[in-house]
Amino acid sequence: MGKRHIFLCADQTTPKCSTREESCESWDYLKKRLAELGLAKGEQACIYRTKANCLRVCEQGPIALVYPEGVWYHSCTPAVLERIIQEHLIGGTPVREYILAVNPL
């Protein structure tokens, strides 16, 4: 199994935390970067990703959630996602200035 799983609210039915365009841009960036970095496949290094219609934190979006640590992030633009990918998903250190909450499993 992969070592981390990131959920990102994107393409929402009723956009509240960000516009649909902003969230879709972030989702497309996340997919592209994980593939470019070779993290979209494989057993050991795989980072799972899931597009969530809404994570029910309807402000400062797009919102992302990373497991197993249970770290919630706000303002997940492509630039912020790049930091989350490099520092948290790969490096294991959450990006403090964008943390909204921490709720480990």
PDB file of N, CA, C and O in Angstrom, residues 2-69:
ATOM      1  N   GLY A   2       0.304   2.336  -0.484  1.00  0.00           N
ATOM      2  CA  GLY A   2       1.010   3.607  -0.506  1.00  0.00           C
ATOM      3  C   GLY A   2       1.245   4.122   0.901  1.00  0.00           C
ATOM      4  O   GLY A   2       0.629   3.676   1.850  1.00  0.00           O
ATOM      5  N   LYS A   3       2.145   5.092   1.012  1.00  0.00           N
ATOM      6  CA  LYS A   3       2.439   5.577   2.353  1.00  0.00           C
ATOM      7  C   LYS A   3       1.563   6.742   2.788  1.00  0.00           C
ATOM      8  O   LYS A   3       1.417   6.994   3.966  1.00  0.00           O
ATOM      9  N   ARG A   4       0.971   7.464   1.819  1.00  0.00           N
ATOM     10  CA  ARG A   4       0.079   8.564   2.179  1.00  0.00           C
ATOM     11  C   ARG A   4      -1.078   8.644   1.187  1.00  0.00           C
ATOM     12  O   ARG A   4      -0.997   8.153   0.067  1.00  0.00           O
ATOM     13  N   HIS A   5      -2.133   9.326   1.613  1.00  0.00           N
ATOM     14  CA  HIS A   5      -3.323   9.501   0.776  1.00  0.00           C
ATOM     15  C   HIS A   5      -3.766  10.944   0.939  1.00  0.00           C
ATOM     16  O   HIS A   5      -3.962  11.406   2.058  1.00  0.00           O
ATOM     17  N   ILE A   6      -3.901  11.660  -0.182  1.00  0.00           N
ATOM     18  CA  ILE A   6      -4.354  13.048  -0.154  1.00  0.00           C
ATOM     19  C   ILE A   6      -5.731  13.152  -0.798  1.00  0.00           C
ATOM     20  O   ILE A   6      -5.959  12.614  -1.883  1.00  0.00           O
ATOM     21  N   PHE A   7      -6.642  13.783  -0.087  1.00  0.00           N
ATOM     22  CA  PHE A   7      -7.982  14.084  -0.586  1.00  0.00           C
ATOM     23  C   PHE A   7      -8.006  15.588  -0.875  1.00  0.00           C
ATOM     24  O   PHE A   7      -7.515  16.367  -0.065  1.00  0.00           O
ATOM     25  N   LEU A   8      -8.597  15.984  -1.999  1.00  0.00           N
ATOM     26  CA  LEU A   8      -8.682  17.397  -2.353  1.00  0.00           C
ATOM     27  C   LEU A   8     -10.096  17.700  -2.806  1.00  0.00           C
ATOM     28  O   LEU A   8     -10.635  17.008  -3.669  1.00  0.00           O
ATOM     29  N   CYS A   9     -10.719  18.725  -2.208  1.00  0.00           N
ATOM     30  CA  CYS A   9     -12.038  19.105  -2.693  1.00  0.00           C
ATOM     31  C   CYS A   9     -11.856  19.791  -4.045  1.00  0.00           C
ATOM     32  O   CYS A   9     -11.030  20.692  -4.184  1.00  0.00           O
ATOM     33  N   ALA A  10     -12.591  19.322  -5.026  1.00  0.00           N
ATOM     34  CA  ALA A  10     -12.456  19.862  -6.381  1.00  0.00           C
ATOM     35  C   ALA A  10     -13.706  19.552  -7.186  1.00  0.00           C
ATOM     36  O   ALA A  10     -14.364  18.542  -6.955  1.00  0.00           O
ATOM     37  N   ASP A  11     -13.992  20.428  -8.136  1.00  0.00           N
ATOM     38  CA  ASP A  11     -15.137  20.238  -9.036  1.00  0.00           C
ATOM     39  C   ASP A  11     -16.427  20.075  -8.227  1.00  0.00           C
ATOM     40  O   ASP A  11     -17.252  19.207  -8.497  1.00  0.00           O
ATOM     41  N   GLN A  12     -16.579  20.936  -7.224  1.00  0.00           N
ATOM     42  CA  GLN A  12     -17.693  20.836  -6.288  1.00  0.00           C
ATOM     43  C   GLN A  12     -19.035  21.081  -6.976  1.00  0.00           C
ATOM     44  O   GLN A  12     -19.137  21.881  -7.886  1.00  0.00           O
ATOM     45  N   THR A  13     -20.061  20.393  -6.499  1.00  0.00           N
ATOM     46  CA  THR A  13     -21.415  20.610  -6.991  1.00  0.00           C
ATOM     47  C   THR A  13     -21.867  22.032  -6.660  1.00  0.00           C
ATOM     48  O   THR A  13     -22.429  22.733  -7.501  1.00  0.00           O
ATOM     49  N   THR A  14     -21.620  22.442  -5.429  1.00  0.00           N
ATOM     50  CA  THR A  14     -21.955  23.795  -4.980  1.00  0.00           C
ATOM     51  C   THR A  14     -20.686  24.409  -4.397  1.00  0.00           C
ATOM     52  O   THR A  14     -20.418  24.255  -3.205  1.00  0.00           O
ATOM     53  N   PRO A  15     -19.878  25.078  -5.213  1.00  0.00           N
ATOM     54  CA  PRO A  15     -18.603  25.616  -4.720  1.00  0.00           C
ATOM     55  C   PRO A  15     -18.807  26.666  -3.635  1.00  0.00           C
ATOM     56  O   PRO A  15     -19.581  27.605  -3.806  1.00  0.00           O
ATOM     57  N   LYS A  16     -18.136  26.473  -2.503  1.00  0.00           N
ATOM     58  CA  LYS A  16     -18.211  27.432  -1.410  1.00  0.00           C
ATOM     59  C   LYS A  16     -16.829  27.851  -0.933  1.00  0.00           C
ATOM     60  O   LYS A  16     -16.622  29.000  -0.605  1.00  0.00           O
ATOM     61  N   CYS A  17     -15.881  26.914  -0.866  1.00  0.00           N
ATOM     62  CA  CYS A  17     -14.564  27.240  -0.312  1.00  0.00           C
ATOM     63  C   CYS A  17     -13.661  27.891  -1.348  1.00  0.00           C
ATOM     64  O   CYS A  17     -12.727  28.601  -1.002  1.00  0.00           O
ATOM     65  N   SER A  18     -13.923  27.642  -2.624  1.00  0.00           N
ATOM     66  CA  SER A  18     -13.167  28.229  -3.734  1.00  0.00           C
ATOM     67  C   SER A  18     -14.017  28.076  -4.988  1.00  0.00           C
ATOM     68  O   SER A  18     -15.004  27.347  -4.981  1.00  0.00           O
ATOM     69  N   THR A  19     -13.631  28.719  -6.051  1.00  0.00           N
ATOM     70  CA  THR A  19     -14.385  28.535  -7.289  1.00  0.00           C
ATOM     71  C   THR A  19     -14.093  27.158  -7.869  1.00  0.00           C
ATOM     72  O   THR A  19     -13.059  26.549  -7.577  1.00  0.00           O
ATOM     73  N   ARG A  20     -14.989  26.678  -8.687  1.00  0.00           N
ATOM     74  CA  ARG A  20     -14.793  25.391  -9.348  1.00  0.00           C
ATOM     75  C   ARG A  20     -13.532  25.434 -10.206  1.00  0.00           C
ATOM     76  O   ARG A  20     -12.767  24.477 -10.255  1.00  0.00           O
ATOM     77  N   GLU A  21     -13.290  26.556 -10.874  1.00  0.00           N
ATOM     78  CA  GLU A  21     -12.105  26.695 -11.731  1.00  0.00           C
ATOM     79  C   GLU A  21     -10.819  26.569 -10.911  1.00  0.00           C
ATOM     80  O   GLU A  21      -9.878  25.889 -11.321  1.00  0.00           O
ATOM     81  N   GLU A  22     -10.777  27.239  -9.762  1.00  0.00           N
ATOM     82  CA  GLU A  22      -9.587  27.160  -8.894  1.00  0.00           C
ATOM     83  C   GLU A  22      -9.362  25.738  -8.400  1.00  0.00           C
ATOM     84  O   GLU A  22      -8.235  25.240  -8.416  1.00  0.00           O
ATOM     85  N   SER A  23     -10.416  25.089  -7.958  1.00  0.00           N
ATOM     86  CA  SER A  23     -10.252  23.743  -7.417  1.00  0.00           C
ATOM     87  C   SER A  23      -9.868  22.749  -8.507  1.00  0.00           C
ATOM     88  O   SER A  23      -9.032  21.867  -8.277  1.00  0.00           O
ATOM     89  N   CYS A  24     -10.426  22.890  -9.694  1.00  0.00           N
ATOM     90  CA  CYS A  24     -10.062  21.988 -10.797  1.00  0.00           C
ATOM     91  C   CYS A  24      -8.615  22.201 -11.235  1.00  0.00           C
ATOM     92  O   CYS A  24      -7.911  21.243 -11.559  1.00  0.00           O
ATOM     93  N   GLU A  25      -8.168  23.452 -11.217  1.00  0.00           N
ATOM     94  CA  GLU A  25      -6.762  23.735 -11.539  1.00  0.00           C
ATOM     95  C   GLU A  25      -5.845  23.046 -10.524  1.00  0.00           C
ATOM     96  O   GLU A  25      -4.836  22.443 -10.892  1.00  0.00           O
ATOM     97  N   SER A  26      -6.192  23.104  -9.251  1.00  0.00           N
ATOM     98  CA  SER A  26      -5.403  22.450  -8.214  1.00  0.00           C
ATOM     99  C   SER A  26      -5.418  20.936  -8.385  1.00  0.00           C
ATOM    100  O   SER A  26      -4.383  20.274  -8.266  1.00  0.00           O
ATOM    101  N   TRP A  27      -6.579  20.364  -8.679  1.00  0.00           N
ATOM    102  CA  TRP A  27      -6.683  18.917  -8.878  1.00  0.00           C
ATOM    103  C   TRP A  27      -5.832  18.472 -10.062  1.00  0.00           C
ATOM    104  O   TRP A  27      -5.087  17.494  -9.967  1.00  0.00           O
ATOM    105  N   ASP A  28      -5.927  19.196 -11.169  1.00  0.00           N
ATOM    106  CA  ASP A  28      -5.135  18.841 -12.351  1.00  0.00           C
ATOM    107  C   ASP A  28      -3.645  18.923 -12.051  1.00  0.00           C
ATOM    108  O   ASP A  28      -2.865  18.076 -12.484  1.00  0.00           O
ATOM    109  N   TYR A  29      -3.243  19.923 -11.293  1.00  0.00           N
ATOM    110  CA  TYR A  29      -1.839  20.078 -10.919  1.00  0.00           C
ATOM    111  C   TYR A  29      -1.386  18.902 -10.056  1.00  0.00           C
ATOM    112  O   TYR A  29      -0.316  18.329 -10.282  1.00  0.00           O
ATOM    113  N   LEU A  30      -2.188  18.541  -9.063  1.00  0.00           N
ATOM    114  CA  LEU A  30      -1.847  17.438  -8.172  1.00  0.00           C
ATOM    115  C   LEU A  30      -1.665  16.150  -8.962  1.00  0.00           C
ATOM    116  O   LEU A  30      -0.660  15.437  -8.786  1.00  0.00           O
ATOM    117  N   LYS A  31      -2.599  15.839  -9.836  1.00  0.00           N
ATOM    118  CA  LYS A  31      -2.486  14.620 -10.658  1.00  0.00           C
ATOM    119  C   LYS A  31      -1.220  14.633 -11.494  1.00  0.00           C
ATOM    120  O   LYS A  31      -0.486  13.644 -11.547  1.00  0.00           O
ATOM    121  N   LYS A  32      -0.976  15.758 -12.171  1.00  0.00           N
ATOM    122  CA  LYS A  32       0.181  15.885 -13.056  1.00  0.00           C
ATOM    123  C   LYS A  32       1.493  15.733 -12.284  1.00  0.00           C
ATOM    124  O   LYS A  32       2.377  14.986 -12.700  1.00  0.00           O
ATOM    125  N   ARG A  33       1.623  16.416 -11.160  1.00  0.00           N
ATOM    126  CA  ARG A  33       2.874  16.370 -10.399  1.00  0.00           C
ATOM    127  C   ARG A  33       3.147  14.998  -9.796  1.00  0.00           C
ATOM    128  O   ARG A  33       4.292  14.529  -9.811  1.00  0.00           O
ATOM    129  N   LEU A  34       2.112  14.337  -9.272  1.00  0.00           N
ATOM    130  CA  LEU A  34       2.338  12.998  -8.724  1.00  0.00           C
ATOM    131  C   LEU A  34       2.792  12.041  -9.812  1.00  0.00           C
ATOM    132  O   LEU A  34       3.673  11.202  -9.588  1.00  0.00           O
ATOM    133  N   ALA A  35       2.238  12.172 -11.018  1.00  0.00           N
ATOM    134  CA  ALA A  35       2.657  11.339 -12.143  1.00  0.00           C
ATOM    135  C   ALA A  35       4.093  11.674 -12.553  1.00  0.00           C
ATOM    136  O   ALA A  35       4.916  10.776 -12.757  1.00  0.00           O
ATOM    137  N   GLU A  36       4.401  12.970 -12.682  1.00  0.00           N
ATOM    138  CA  GLU A  36       5.757  13.392 -13.072  1.00  0.00           C
ATOM    139  C   GLU A  36       6.816  12.895 -12.098  1.00  0.00           C
ATOM    140  O   GLU A  36       7.931  12.557 -12.498  1.00  0.00           O
ATOM    141  N   LEU A  37       6.479  12.864 -10.835  1.00  0.00           N
ATOM    142  CA  LEU A  37       7.422  12.450  -9.798  1.00  0.00           C
ATOM    143  C   LEU A  37       7.457  10.935  -9.596  1.00  0.00           C
ATOM    144  O   LEU A  37       8.174  10.441  -8.733  1.00  0.00           O
ATOM    145  N   GLY A  38       6.664  10.207 -10.384  1.00  0.00           N
ATOM    146  CA  GLY A  38       6.632   8.747 -10.271  1.00  0.00           C
ATOM    147  C   GLY A  38       5.958   8.266  -9.015  1.00  0.00           C
ATOM    148  O   GLY A  38       6.226   7.152  -8.546  1.00  0.00           O
ATOM    149  N   LEU A  39       5.045   9.062  -8.471  1.00  0.00           N
ATOM    150  CA  LEU A  39       4.377   8.711  -7.220  1.00  0.00           C
ATOM    151  C   LEU A  39       2.935   8.251  -7.417  1.00  0.00           C
ATOM    152  O   LEU A  39       2.241   7.999  -6.443  1.00  0.00           O
ATOM    153  N   ALA A  40       2.499   8.146  -8.665  1.00  0.00           N
ATOM    154  CA  ALA A  40       1.107   7.786  -8.929  1.00  0.00           C
ATOM    155  C   ALA A  40       0.906   6.271  -9.030  1.00  0.00           C
ATOM    156  O   ALA A  40      -0.227   5.807  -9.043  1.00  0.00           O
ATOM    157  N   LYS A  41       1.998   5.515  -9.093  1.00  0.00           N
ATOM    158  CA  LYS A  41       1.894   4.059  -9.236  1.00  0.00           C
ATOM    159  C   LYS A  41       2.916   3.387  -8.336  1.00  0.00           C
ATOM    160  O   LYS A  41       3.841   4.025  -7.853  1.00  0.00           O
ATOM    161  N   GLY A  42       2.749   2.083  -8.183  1.00  0.00           N
ATOM    162  CA  GLY A  42       3.714   1.316  -7.412  1.00  0.00           C
ATOM    163  C   GLY A  42       3.208   1.008  -6.030  1.00  0.00           C
ATOM    164  O   GLY A  42       2.276   1.620  -5.541  1.00  0.00           O
ATOM    165  N   GLU A  43       3.875   0.062  -5.413  1.00  0.00           N
ATOM    166  CA  GLU A  43       3.436  -0.392  -4.096  1.00  0.00           C
ATOM    167  C   GLU A  43       4.026   0.440  -2.966  1.00  0.00           C
ATOM    168  O   GLU A  43       3.329   0.864  -2.070  1.00  0.00           O
ATOM    169  N   GLN A  44       5.326   0.690  -2.998  1.00  0.00           N
ATOM    170  CA  GLN A  44       5.993   1.324  -1.866  1.00  0.00           C
ATOM    171  C   GLN A  44       5.908   2.846  -1.889  1.00  0.00           C
ATOM    172  O   GLN A  44       5.648   3.468  -0.873  1.00  0.00           O
ATOM    173  N   ALA A  45       6.163   3.464  -3.035  1.00  0.00           N
ATOM    174  CA  ALA A  45       6.269   4.921  -3.087  1.00  0.00           C
ATOM    175  C   ALA A  45       4.976   5.619  -3.484  1.00  0.00           C
ATOM    176  O   ALA A  45       4.925   6.826  -3.527  1.00  0.00           O
ATOM    177  N   CYS A  46       3.933   4.869  -3.756  1.00  0.00           N
ATOM    178  CA  CYS A  46       2.690   5.454  -4.279  1.00  0.00           C
ATOM    179  C   CYS A  46       2.028   6.392  -3.273  1.00  0.00           C
ATOM    180  O   CYS A  46       1.926   6.100  -2.088  1.00  0.00           O
ATOM    181  N   ILE A  47       1.610   7.550  -3.790  1.00  0.00           N
ATOM    182  CA  ILE A  47       0.789   8.477  -3.021  1.00  0.00           C
ATOM    183  C   ILE A  47      -0.614   8.394  -3.628  1.00  0.00           C
ATOM    184  O   ILE A  47      -0.806   8.723  -4.792  1.00  0.00           O
ATOM    185  N   TYR A  48      -1.582   7.932  -2.861  1.00  0.00           N
ATOM    186  CA  TYR A  48      -2.946   7.867  -3.358  1.00  0.00           C
ATOM    187  C   TYR A  48      -3.563   9.256  -3.359  1.00  0.00           C
ATOM    188  O   TYR A  48      -3.246  10.079  -2.507  1.00  0.00           O
ATOM    189  N   ARG A  49      -4.436   9.505  -4.316  1.00  0.00           N
ATOM    190  CA  ARG A  49      -5.116  10.791  -4.397  1.00  0.00           C
ATOM    191  C   ARG A  49      -6.582  10.537  -4.683  1.00  0.00           C
ATOM    192  O   ARG A  49      -6.938   9.629  -5.426  1.00  0.00           O
ATOM    193  N   THR A  50      -7.439  11.363  -4.082  1.00  0.00           N
ATOM    194  CA  THR A  50      -8.869  11.247  -4.279  1.00  0.00           C
ATOM    195  C   THR A  50      -9.464  12.639  -4.416  1.00  0.00           C
ATOM    196  O   THR A  50      -9.199  13.512  -3.576  1.00  0.00           O
ATOM    197  N   LYS A  51     -10.264  12.817  -5.467  1.00  0.00           N
ATOM    198  CA  LYS A  51     -10.998  14.070  -5.638  1.00  0.00           C
ATOM    199  C   LYS A  51     -12.280  13.948  -4.830  1.00  0.00           C
ATOM    200  O   LYS A  51     -13.087  13.053  -5.049  1.00  0.00           O
ATOM    201  N   ALA A  52     -12.440  14.848  -3.869  1.00  0.00           N
ATOM    202  CA  ALA A  52     -13.637  14.853  -3.028  1.00  0.00           C
ATOM    203  C   ALA A  52     -14.523  16.007  -3.470  1.00  0.00           C
ATOM    204  O   ALA A  52     -14.045  17.130  -3.619  1.00  0.00           O
ATOM    205  N   ASN A  53     -15.780  15.755  -3.668  1.00  0.00           N
ATOM    206  CA  ASN A  53     -16.703  16.814  -4.082  1.00  0.00           C
ATOM    207  C   ASN A  53     -16.724  17.938  -3.052  1.00  0.00           C
ATOM    208  O   ASN A  53     -16.739  19.107  -3.401  1.00  0.00           O
ATOM    209  N   CYS A  54     -16.705  17.581  -1.783  1.00  0.00           N
ATOM    210  CA  CYS A  54     -16.713  18.580  -0.709  1.00  0.00           C
ATOM    211  C   CYS A  54     -16.199  17.913   0.558  1.00  0.00           C
ATOM    212  O   CYS A  54     -16.625  16.817   0.898  1.00  0.00           O
ATOM    213  N   LEU A  55     -15.270  18.585   1.244  1.00  0.00           N
ATOM    214  CA  LEU A  55     -14.766  18.081   2.524  1.00  0.00           C
ATOM    215  C   LEU A  55     -15.445  18.780   3.705  1.00  0.00           C
ATOM    216  O   LEU A  55     -15.058  18.599   4.842  1.00  0.00           O
ATOM    217  N   ARG A  56     -16.437  19.617   3.419  1.00  0.00           N
ATOM    218  CA  ARG A  56     -17.296  20.277   4.401  1.00  0.00           C
ATOM    219  C   ARG A  56     -16.566  21.282   5.293  1.00  0.00           C
ATOM    220  O   ARG A  56     -16.996  21.563   6.396  1.00  0.00           O
ATOM    221  N   VAL A  57     -15.458  21.793   4.793  1.00  0.00           N
ATOM    222  CA  VAL A  57     -14.799  22.940   5.404  1.00  0.00           C
ATOM    223  C   VAL A  57     -14.907  24.024   4.339  1.00  0.00           C
ATOM    224  O   VAL A  57     -14.077  24.150   3.473  1.00  0.00           O
ATOM    225  N   CYS A  58     -15.978  24.759   4.391  1.00  0.00           N
ATOM    226  CA  CYS A  58     -16.347  25.604   3.253  1.00  0.00           C
ATOM    227  C   CYS A  58     -15.785  27.024   3.349  1.00  0.00           C
ATOM    228  O   CYS A  58     -16.517  28.013   3.249  1.00  0.00           O
ATOM    229  N   GLU A  59     -14.486  27.132   3.578  1.00  0.00           N
ATOM    230  CA  GLU A  59     -13.800  28.419   3.562  1.00  0.00           C
ATOM    231  C   GLU A  59     -12.323  28.194   3.305  1.00  0.00           C
ATOM    232  O   GLU A  59     -11.797  27.112   3.583  1.00  0.00           O
ATOM    233  N   GLN A  60     -11.662  29.178   2.743  1.00  0.00           N
ATOM    234  CA  GLN A  60     -10.223  29.162   2.489  1.00  0.00           C
ATOM    235  C   GLN A  60      -9.777  27.972   1.642  1.00  0.00           C
ATOM    236  O   GLN A  60      -8.715  27.400   1.884  1.00  0.00           O
ATOM    237  N   GLY A  61     -10.557  27.591   0.657  1.00  0.00           N
ATOM    238  CA  GLY A  61     -10.214  26.430  -0.152  1.00  0.00           C
ATOM    239  C   GLY A  61      -9.317  26.754  -1.322  1.00  0.00           C
ATOM    240  O   GLY A  61      -8.926  27.895  -1.495  1.00  0.00           O
ATOM    241  N   PRO A  62      -9.041  25.762  -2.110  1.00  0.00           N
ATOM    242  CA  PRO A  62      -9.399  24.366  -1.934  1.00  0.00           C
ATOM    243  C   PRO A  62      -8.787  23.761  -0.663  1.00  0.00           C
ATOM    244  O   PRO A  62      -7.706  24.132  -0.256  1.00  0.00           O
ATOM    245  N   ILE A  63      -9.521  22.822  -0.099  1.00  0.00           N
ATOM    246  CA  ILE A  63      -9.123  22.139   1.125  1.00  0.00           C
ATOM    247  C   ILE A  63      -8.540  20.777   0.760  1.00  0.00           C
ATOM    248  O   ILE A  63      -9.052  20.087  -0.124  1.00  0.00           O
ATOM    249  N   ALA A  64      -7.461  20.399   1.458  1.00  0.00           N
ATOM    250  CA  ALA A  64      -6.866  19.070   1.272  1.00  0.00           C
ATOM    251  C   ALA A  64      -6.751  18.401   2.631  1.00  0.00           C
ATOM    252  O   ALA A  64      -6.645  19.066   3.665  1.00  0.00           O
ATOM    253  N   LEU A  65      -6.762  17.080   2.602  1.00  0.00           N
ATOM    254  CA  LEU A  65      -6.630  16.269   3.809  1.00  0.00           C
ATOM    255  C   LEU A  65      -5.633  15.161   3.507  1.00  0.00           C
ATOM    256  O   LEU A  65      -5.775  14.464   2.506  1.00  0.00           O
ATOM    257  N   VAL A  66      -4.608  15.025   4.359  1.00  0.00           N
ATOM    258  CA  VAL A  66      -3.569  14.017   4.146  1.00  0.00           C
ATOM    259  C   VAL A  66      -3.616  12.995   5.271  1.00  0.00           C
ATOM    260  O   VAL A  66      -3.553  13.351   6.456  1.00  0.00           O
ATOM    261  N   TYR A  67      -3.741  11.720   4.875  1.00  0.00           N
ATOM    262  CA  TYR A  67      -3.683  10.595   5.820  1.00  0.00           C
ATOM    263  C   TYR A  67      -2.418   9.808   5.567  1.00  0.00           C
ATOM    264  O   TYR A  67      -1.919   9.813   4.454  1.00  0.00           O
ATOM    265  N   PRO A  68      -1.837   9.160   6.590  1.00  0.00           N
ATOM    266  CA  PRO A  68      -2.467   8.783   7.851  1.00  0.00           C
ATOM    267  C   PRO A  68      -2.385   9.845   8.947  1.00  0.00           C
ATOM    268  O   PRO A  68      -3.005   9.691   9.990  1.00  0.00           O
ATOM    269  N   GLU A  69      -1.658  10.941   8.717  1.00  0.00           N
ATOM    270  CA  GLU A  69      -1.483  11.927   9.778  1.00  0.00           C
ATOM    271  C   GLU A  69      -2.750  12.709  10.106  1.00  0.00           C
ATOM    272  O   GLU A  69      -2.860  13.271  11.201  1.00  0.00           O
TER     273      GLU A  69
END
